[in-house]
Amino acid sequence: MSDGNEPGTASGATRAEYCVIACAEAWRGDGEILASPMGTVPSIGARLAKLTFSPELLLTDGEALLIGDVPALGEAAHVIEGWLPYRRHLAMVTGGKRHVMMGASQLDRYGNQNISCIGDWQRPARQLLGVRGAPANTLNNPTSYWVPRHSTRVLVEKVDMVCGVGYERAAAAGPSATRFHRIPRVITDLAVLDFETPDHRMRVRSLHPGVSADRLREATGFPLDVPADVPRTREPTAEELRLIREVIDPRGLRDREVRA
């Protein structure tokens, strides 16, 4: 939402489309690595990156096939490049050859992520997905996060349970935990954040157009410095908008996940 005094968009792009651009940028420069997006907007972002500035990215059909083309969301691929059964997928994970973009029910300033439960884990108020593969993801390959609703319930001072490992915990565990540990981006419906600070605390990389610094601070459950000169998330090009709207997501599924 905008308070009426904040910058608008020059390109006519929606908030969801800025989020797609931010997600795509997370894979820029990764080279020949498996992109594993979780969620609609990250999936569009990975496909956009593949079609534009990161053609080397490897994509799957969401199951066990490596695909060579980039179909629209929900459509079958026509070009199959290889078979990626579970054991081979795990080999890529443990070798740092995958960049996954996960969700987060809670995320703290050092990048610790919770998708397991809310409240005391011995008697939680809410049971969620469970730890699943989060520890292996975060310790063995680059892991970014997608948060479609930036709020104090998600961006918290301390997670109720650590599933994905943050920077300070990885450092405390030693070299075996830090060899591949990296959290390149946190993309939310309000901003792009990263951990490129001396102590690896979360910082603001860019604000999406229409979002004020005050709004971001109010929606975050820990102190978050927003520099006066913080940039805006970059504008999509006309070709990127065409690809998003006509090729990758012609049904507009992105707008169901992000509403400005």
mmCIF file of C-alpha atoms in Angstrom:
data_model
loop_
_atom_site.group_PDB
_atom_site.id
_atom_site.type_symbol
_atom_site.label_atom_id
_atom_site.label_comp_id
_atom_site.label_asym_id
_atom_site.label_seq_id
_atom_site.Cartn_x
_atom_site.Cartn_y
_atom_site.Cartn_z
ATOM 1 C CA MET A 1 0.000 0.000 0.000
ATOM 2 C CA SER A 2 1.082 3.604 -0.460
ATOM 3 C CA ASP A 3 0.486 6.566 1.839
ATOM 4 C CA GLY A 4 0.076 8.850 -1.147
ATOM 5 C CA ASN A 5 3.448 10.548 -0.682
ATOM 6 C CA GLU A 6 5.674 7.714 -1.765
ATOM 7 C CA PRO A 7 7.239 7.135 -5.186
ATOM 8 C CA GLY A 8 5.107 5.412 -7.764
ATOM 9 C CA THR A 9 6.228 3.121 -10.561
ATOM 10 C CA ALA A 10 7.595 4.494 -13.806
ATOM 11 C CA SER A 11 7.000 1.350 -15.831
ATOM 12 C CA GLY A 12 3.426 0.559 -14.814
ATOM 13 C CA ALA A 13 4.651 -2.639 -13.181
ATOM 14 C CA THR A 14 2.688 -4.080 -10.293
ATOM 15 C CA ARG A 15 4.144 -4.830 -6.866
ATOM 16 C CA ALA A 16 4.077 -8.531 -7.763
ATOM 17 C CA GLU A 17 6.151 -7.839 -10.866
ATOM 18 C CA TYR A 18 8.766 -5.945 -8.855
ATOM 19 C CA CYS A 19 8.943 -8.977 -6.570
ATOM 20 C CA VAL A 20 9.446 -11.215 -9.610
ATOM 21 C CA ILE A 21 12.321 -8.998 -10.769
ATOM 22 C CA ALA A 22 13.895 -9.094 -7.302
ATOM 23 C CA CYS A 23 13.615 -12.888 -7.185
ATOM 24 C CA ALA A 24 15.144 -13.229 -10.652
ATOM 25 C CA GLU A 25 18.070 -11.040 -9.610
ATOM 26 C CA ALA A 26 18.874 -13.460 -6.778
ATOM 27 C CA TRP A 27 20.063 -15.972 -9.397
ATOM 28 C CA ARG A 28 22.073 -13.474 -11.454
ATOM 29 C CA GLY A 29 25.636 -14.657 -11.961
ATOM 30 C CA ASP A 30 25.048 -18.094 -10.426
ATOM 31 C CA GLY A 31 26.155 -19.873 -13.589
ATOM 32 C CA GLU A 32 25.283 -23.518 -14.245
ATOM 33 C CA ILE A 33 23.533 -24.246 -10.966
ATOM 34 C CA LEU A 34 20.158 -25.757 -10.137
ATOM 35 C CA ALA A 35 17.523 -23.139 -9.316
ATOM 36 C CA SER A 36 14.971 -24.460 -6.820
ATOM 37 C CA PRO A 37 12.231 -21.861 -6.357
ATOM 38 C CA MET A 38 9.455 -22.518 -3.830
ATOM 39 C CA GLY A 39 6.361 -20.435 -4.460
ATOM 40 C CA THR A 40 4.700 -18.788 -7.424
ATOM 41 C CA VAL A 41 6.661 -15.533 -7.557
ATOM 42 C CA PRO A 42 10.071 -17.240 -7.098
ATOM 43 C CA SER A 43 9.146 -19.728 -9.847
ATOM 44 C CA ILE A 44 8.353 -16.881 -12.235
ATOM 45 C CA GLY A 45 11.586 -15.165 -11.184
ATOM 46 C CA ALA A 46 13.730 -18.230 -11.884
ATOM 47 C CA ARG A 47 12.142 -18.684 -15.302
ATOM 48 C CA LEU A 48 12.621 -15.005 -16.104
ATOM 49 C CA ALA A 49 16.299 -15.231 -15.122
ATOM 50 C CA LYS A 50 16.701 -18.287 -17.354
ATOM 51 C CA LEU A 51 15.126 -16.467 -20.321
ATOM 52 C CA THR A 52 17.182 -13.293 -19.891
ATOM 53 C CA PHE A 53 20.450 -12.805 -18.015
ATOM 54 C CA SER A 54 21.109 -16.300 -16.604
ATOM 55 C CA PRO A 55 20.616 -18.771 -19.484
ATOM 56 C CA GLU A 56 22.931 -21.305 -17.796
ATOM 57 C CA LEU A 57 20.491 -21.907 -14.932
ATOM 58 C CA LEU A 58 19.130 -25.422 -14.599
ATOM 59 C CA LEU A 59 15.387 -25.767 -14.057
ATOM 60 C CA THR A 60 13.273 -28.786 -13.226
ATOM 61 C CA ASP A 61 9.658 -29.693 -13.820
ATOM 62 C CA GLY A 62 9.183 -29.710 -10.044
ATOM 63 C CA GLU A 63 9.640 -33.461 -9.868
ATOM 64 C CA ALA A 64 12.531 -35.406 -11.426
ATOM 65 C CA LEU A 65 13.177 -33.978 -14.885
ATOM 66 C CA LEU A 66 15.599 -31.271 -15.974
ATOM 67 C CA ILE A 67 13.849 -29.115 -18.563
ATOM 68 C CA GLY A 68 15.419 -27.304 -21.475
ATOM 69 C CA ASP A 69 12.622 -24.913 -22.348
ATOM 70 C CA VAL A 70 10.710 -22.457 -20.160
ATOM 71 C CA PRO A 71 6.994 -23.223 -20.228
ATOM 72 C CA ALA A 72 4.304 -21.075 -18.663
ATOM 73 C CA LEU A 73 3.423 -21.861 -15.079
ATOM 74 C CA GLY A 74 1.248 -24.949 -14.968
ATOM 75 C CA GLU A 75 2.228 -26.073 -18.470
ATOM 76 C CA ALA A 76 4.342 -29.123 -19.325
ATOM 77 C CA ALA A 77 7.834 -28.720 -20.725
ATOM 78 C CA HIS A 78 8.486 -29.824 -24.301
ATOM 79 C CA VAL A 79 12.278 -30.149 -24.002
ATOM 80 C CA ILE A 80 13.634 -32.640 -21.462
ATOM 81 C CA GLU A 81 17.386 -32.431 -20.869
ATOM 82 C CA GLY A 82 17.886 -35.038 -18.190
ATOM 83 C CA TRP A 83 16.692 -37.127 -15.287
ATOM 84 C CA LEU A 84 17.244 -35.881 -11.745
ATOM 85 C CA PRO A 85 16.122 -38.544 -9.285
ATOM 86 C CA TYR A 86 16.164 -37.864 -5.564
ATOM 87 C CA ARG A 87 19.635 -39.289 -4.903
ATOM 88 C CA ARG A 88 21.224 -37.167 -7.635
ATOM 89 C CA HIS A 89 19.333 -34.110 -6.429
ATOM 90 C CA LEU A 90 20.753 -34.665 -2.938
ATOM 91 C CA ALA A 91 24.257 -34.957 -4.386
ATOM 92 C CA MET A 92 23.834 -31.510 -5.951
ATOM 93 C CA VAL A 93 22.478 -30.127 -2.673
ATOM 94 C CA THR A 94 25.372 -31.391 -0.579
ATOM 95 C CA GLY A 95 27.906 -30.144 -3.122
ATOM 96 C CA GLY A 96 26.703 -26.563 -3.175
ATOM 97 C CA LYS A 97 25.397 -26.861 -6.747
ATOM 98 C CA ARG A 98 21.887 -25.599 -6.017
ATOM 99 C CA HIS A 99 20.437 -22.215 -5.062
ATOM 100 C CA VAL A 100 17.109 -22.710 -3.355
ATOM 101 C CA MET A 101 14.596 -19.980 -2.554
ATOM 102 C CA MET A 102 12.522 -21.129 0.403
ATOM 103 C CA GLY A 103 9.660 -19.641 2.358
ATOM 104 C CA ALA A 104 9.798 -18.671 6.026
ATOM 105 C CA SER A 105 7.151 -18.620 8.729
ATOM 106 C CA GLN A 106 9.669 -16.724 10.861
ATOM 107 C CA LEU A 107 13.012 -15.163 9.965
ATOM 108 C CA ASP A 108 15.383 -13.254 12.244
ATOM 109 C CA ARG A 109 18.084 -10.642 11.708
ATOM 110 C CA TYR A 110 20.829 -13.242 11.175
ATOM 111 C CA GLY A 111 18.824 -15.339 8.725
ATOM 112 C CA ASN A 112 17.656 -18.113 11.061
ATOM 113 C CA GLN A 113 14.445 -19.493 9.586
ATOM 114 C CA ASN A 114 11.511 -21.328 11.157
ATOM 115 C CA ILE A 115 8.966 -23.410 9.237
ATOM 116 C CA SER A 116 8.283 -25.950 11.984
ATOM 117 C CA CYS A 117 6.142 -24.530 14.790
ATOM 118 C CA ILE A 118 5.037 -21.365 16.560
ATOM 119 C CA GLY A 119 5.628 -21.250 20.295
ATOM 120 C CA ASP A 120 7.552 -23.635 22.533
ATOM 121 C CA TRP A 121 8.518 -26.641 20.400
ATOM 122 C CA GLN A 122 7.636 -29.014 23.276
ATOM 123 C CA ARG A 123 4.062 -27.726 23.215
ATOM 124 C CA PRO A 124 3.624 -25.453 20.200
ATOM 125 C CA ALA A 125 0.666 -23.157 19.712
ATOM 126 C CA ARG A 126 0.786 -23.925 15.980
ATOM 127 C CA GLN A 127 2.283 -26.878 14.176
ATOM 128 C CA LEU A 128 3.619 -26.003 10.720
ATOM 129 C CA LEU A 129 5.488 -27.970 8.031
ATOM 130 C CA GLY A 130 8.248 -29.347 10.221
ATOM 131 C CA VAL A 131 11.990 -28.898 9.813
ATOM 132 C CA ARG A 132 12.063 -30.879 6.552
ATOM 133 C CA GLY A 133 15.214 -30.210 4.515
ATOM 134 C CA ALA A 134 15.958 -26.723 5.813
ATOM 135 C CA PRO A 135 19.170 -27.526 7.761
ATOM 136 C CA ALA A 136 20.732 -29.370 4.809
ATOM 137 C CA ASN A 137 19.627 -26.640 2.411
ATOM 138 C CA THR A 138 21.155 -23.813 4.393
ATOM 139 C CA LEU A 139 24.421 -25.540 5.277
ATOM 140 C CA ASN A 140 25.110 -27.073 1.880
ATOM 141 C CA ASN A 141 23.956 -24.642 -0.780
ATOM 142 C CA PRO A 142 23.002 -20.979 -1.201
ATOM 143 C CA THR A 143 19.560 -20.342 0.288
ATOM 144 C CA SER A 144 17.467 -17.238 -0.323
ATOM 145 C CA TYR A 145 14.031 -16.563 1.157
ATOM 146 C CA TRP A 146 10.715 -15.362 -0.226
ATOM 147 C CA VAL A 147 8.252 -13.695 2.169
ATOM 148 C CA PRO A 148 5.013 -12.636 0.439
ATOM 149 C CA ARG A 149 3.698 -10.835 3.562
ATOM 150 C CA HIS A 150 6.368 -8.791 5.325
ATOM 151 C CA SER A 151 5.182 -8.368 8.916
ATOM 152 C CA THR A 152 6.318 -8.453 12.530
ATOM 153 C CA ARG A 153 4.929 -11.991 12.728
ATOM 154 C CA VAL A 154 7.437 -13.178 10.123
ATOM 155 C CA LEU A 155 10.441 -10.849 10.571
ATOM 156 C CA VAL A 156 11.048 -11.519 14.266
ATOM 157 C CA GLU A 157 13.663 -10.820 16.924
ATOM 158 C CA LYS A 158 14.129 -14.528 17.598
ATOM 159 C CA VAL A 159 12.653 -17.538 15.801
ATOM 160 C CA ASP A 160 10.737 -20.034 17.942
ATOM 161 C CA MET A 161 12.671 -22.913 16.382
ATOM 162 C CA VAL A 162 15.690 -22.908 14.080
ATOM 163 C CA CYS A 163 15.108 -24.859 10.873
ATOM 164 C CA GLY A 164 17.199 -22.949 8.351
ATOM 165 C CA VAL A 165 20.557 -21.975 9.857
ATOM 166 C CA GLY A 166 21.515 -18.304 10.098
ATOM 167 C CA TYR A 167 24.945 -16.728 9.906
ATOM 168 C CA GLU A 168 25.803 -16.569 13.595
ATOM 169 C CA ARG A 169 24.829 -20.200 14.200
ATOM 170 C CA ALA A 170 26.738 -21.425 11.164
ATOM 171 C CA ALA A 171 29.822 -19.523 12.337
ATOM 172 C CA ALA A 172 29.532 -21.005 15.821
ATOM 173 C CA ALA A 173 29.357 -24.515 14.343
ATOM 174 C CA GLY A 174 32.697 -24.071 12.551
ATOM 175 C CA PRO A 175 34.164 -24.577 9.060
ATOM 176 C CA SER A 176 32.083 -27.636 8.208
ATOM 177 C CA ALA A 177 28.946 -25.511 8.544
ATOM 178 C CA THR A 178 30.238 -22.419 6.748
ATOM 179 C CA ARG A 179 31.837 -24.024 3.692
ATOM 180 C CA PHE A 180 28.759 -23.590 1.490
ATOM 181 C CA HIS A 181 26.556 -21.521 3.822
ATOM 182 C CA ARG A 182 25.315 -18.345 2.136
ATOM 183 C CA ILE A 183 22.036 -16.401 2.233
ATOM 184 C CA PRO A 184 22.147 -14.167 -0.856
ATOM 185 C CA ARG A 185 18.731 -12.496 -0.597
ATOM 186 C CA VAL A 186 15.527 -12.098 1.335
ATOM 187 C CA ILE A 187 12.777 -10.820 -0.938
ATOM 188 C CA THR A 188 9.504 -9.658 0.567
ATOM 189 C CA ASP A 189 6.487 -7.797 -0.773
ATOM 190 C CA LEU A 190 8.048 -4.597 0.621
ATOM 191 C CA ALA A 191 11.773 -4.804 0.030
ATOM 192 C CA VAL A 192 14.914 -6.699 -0.863
ATOM 193 C CA LEU A 193 17.213 -7.491 2.056
ATOM 194 C CA ASP A 194 20.594 -9.173 2.436
ATOM 195 C CA PHE A 195 23.295 -9.854 5.018
ATOM 196 C CA GLU A 196 26.246 -8.037 3.448
ATOM 197 C CA THR A 197 27.301 -6.362 6.688
ATOM 198 C CA PRO A 198 30.416 -6.969 8.831
ATOM 199 C CA ASP A 199 28.484 -9.046 11.390
ATOM 200 C CA HIS A 200 26.028 -10.502 8.851
ATOM 201 C CA ARG A 201 22.993 -8.740 10.299
ATOM 202 C CA MET A 202 20.122 -8.185 7.897
ATOM 203 C CA ARG A 203 20.182 -4.920 5.981
ATOM 204 C CA VAL A 204 17.946 -3.245 3.414
ATOM 205 C CA ARG A 205 19.205 -3.618 -0.136
ATOM 206 C CA SER A 206 16.295 -1.871 -1.851
ATOM 207 C CA LEU A 207 12.738 -0.741 -1.218
ATOM 208 C CA HIS A 208 10.033 -1.593 -3.718
ATOM 209 C CA PRO A 209 8.413 1.458 -5.317
ATOM 210 C CA GLY A 210 5.477 2.687 -3.234
ATOM 211 C CA VAL A 211 7.023 1.525 0.055
ATOM 212 C CA SER A 212 8.331 4.027 2.604
ATOM 213 C CA ALA A 213 11.158 3.463 5.071
ATOM 214 C CA ASP A 214 8.706 4.021 7.945
ATOM 215 C CA ARG A 215 6.374 1.361 6.668
ATOM 216 C CA LEU A 216 9.213 -1.137 6.384
ATOM 217 C CA ARG A 217 10.401 -0.417 9.923
ATOM 218 C CA GLU A 218 6.883 -0.772 11.323
ATOM 219 C CA ALA A 219 6.475 -4.156 9.594
ATOM 220 C CA THR A 220 9.742 -5.557 10.984
ATOM 221 C CA GLY A 221 10.004 -7.128 14.443
ATOM 222 C CA PHE A 222 13.551 -5.951 15.128
ATOM 223 C CA PRO A 223 15.421 -2.661 14.548
ATOM 224 C CA LEU A 224 16.216 -2.335 10.868
ATOM 225 C CA ASP A 225 18.359 0.506 9.593
ATOM 226 C CA VAL A 226 17.040 2.046 6.388
ATOM 227 C CA PRO A 227 19.631 4.458 4.954
ATOM 228 C CA ALA A 228 18.310 7.701 3.502
ATOM 229 C CA ASP A 229 19.925 6.847 0.176
ATOM 230 C CA VAL A 230 18.633 3.267 -0.044
ATOM 231 C CA PRO A 231 17.790 2.556 -3.703
ATOM 232 C CA ARG A 232 14.508 1.406 -5.152
ATOM 233 C CA THR A 233 14.145 -2.093 -6.571
ATOM 234 C CA ARG A 234 15.030 -1.801 -10.225
ATOM 235 C CA GLU A 235 12.438 -1.245 -12.892
ATOM 236 C CA PRO A 236 11.621 -4.189 -15.149
ATOM 237 C CA THR A 237 12.408 -3.679 -18.788
ATOM 238 C CA ALA A 238 9.653 -3.741 -21.386
ATOM 239 C CA GLU A 239 10.883 -7.154 -22.558
ATOM 240 C CA GLU A 240 10.881 -8.527 -19.008
ATOM 241 C CA LEU A 241 7.311 -7.354 -18.507
ATOM 242 C CA ARG A 242 6.308 -8.992 -21.780
ATOM 243 C CA LEU A 243 7.903 -12.269 -20.733
ATOM 244 C CA ILE A 244 6.237 -12.176 -17.304
ATOM 245 C CA ARG A 245 2.788 -11.271 -18.614
ATOM 246 C CA GLU A 246 2.647 -13.155 -21.896
ATOM 247 C CA VAL A 247 5.081 -16.074 -21.687
ATOM 248 C CA ILE A 248 5.696 -17.176 -18.096
ATOM 249 C CA ASP A 249 2.544 -16.181 -16.197
ATOM 250 C CA PRO A 250 -0.214 -15.303 -18.675
ATOM 251 C CA ARG A 251 -2.873 -16.288 -16.100
ATOM 252 C CA GLY A 252 -1.649 -13.670 -13.636
ATOM 253 C CA LEU A 253 -0.973 -16.098 -10.792
ATOM 254 C CA ARG A 254 1.626 -13.703 -9.379
ATOM 255 C CA ASP A 255 -1.119 -11.289 -8.313
ATOM 256 C CA ARG A 256 -2.692 -13.940 -6.092
ATOM 257 C CA GLU A 257 0.511 -14.154 -4.057
ATOM 258 C CA VAL A 258 1.293 -10.435 -3.838
ATOM 259 C CA ARG A 259 -1.254 -7.651 -3.529
ATOM 260 C CA ALA A 260 -0.060 -4.067 -3.300
#
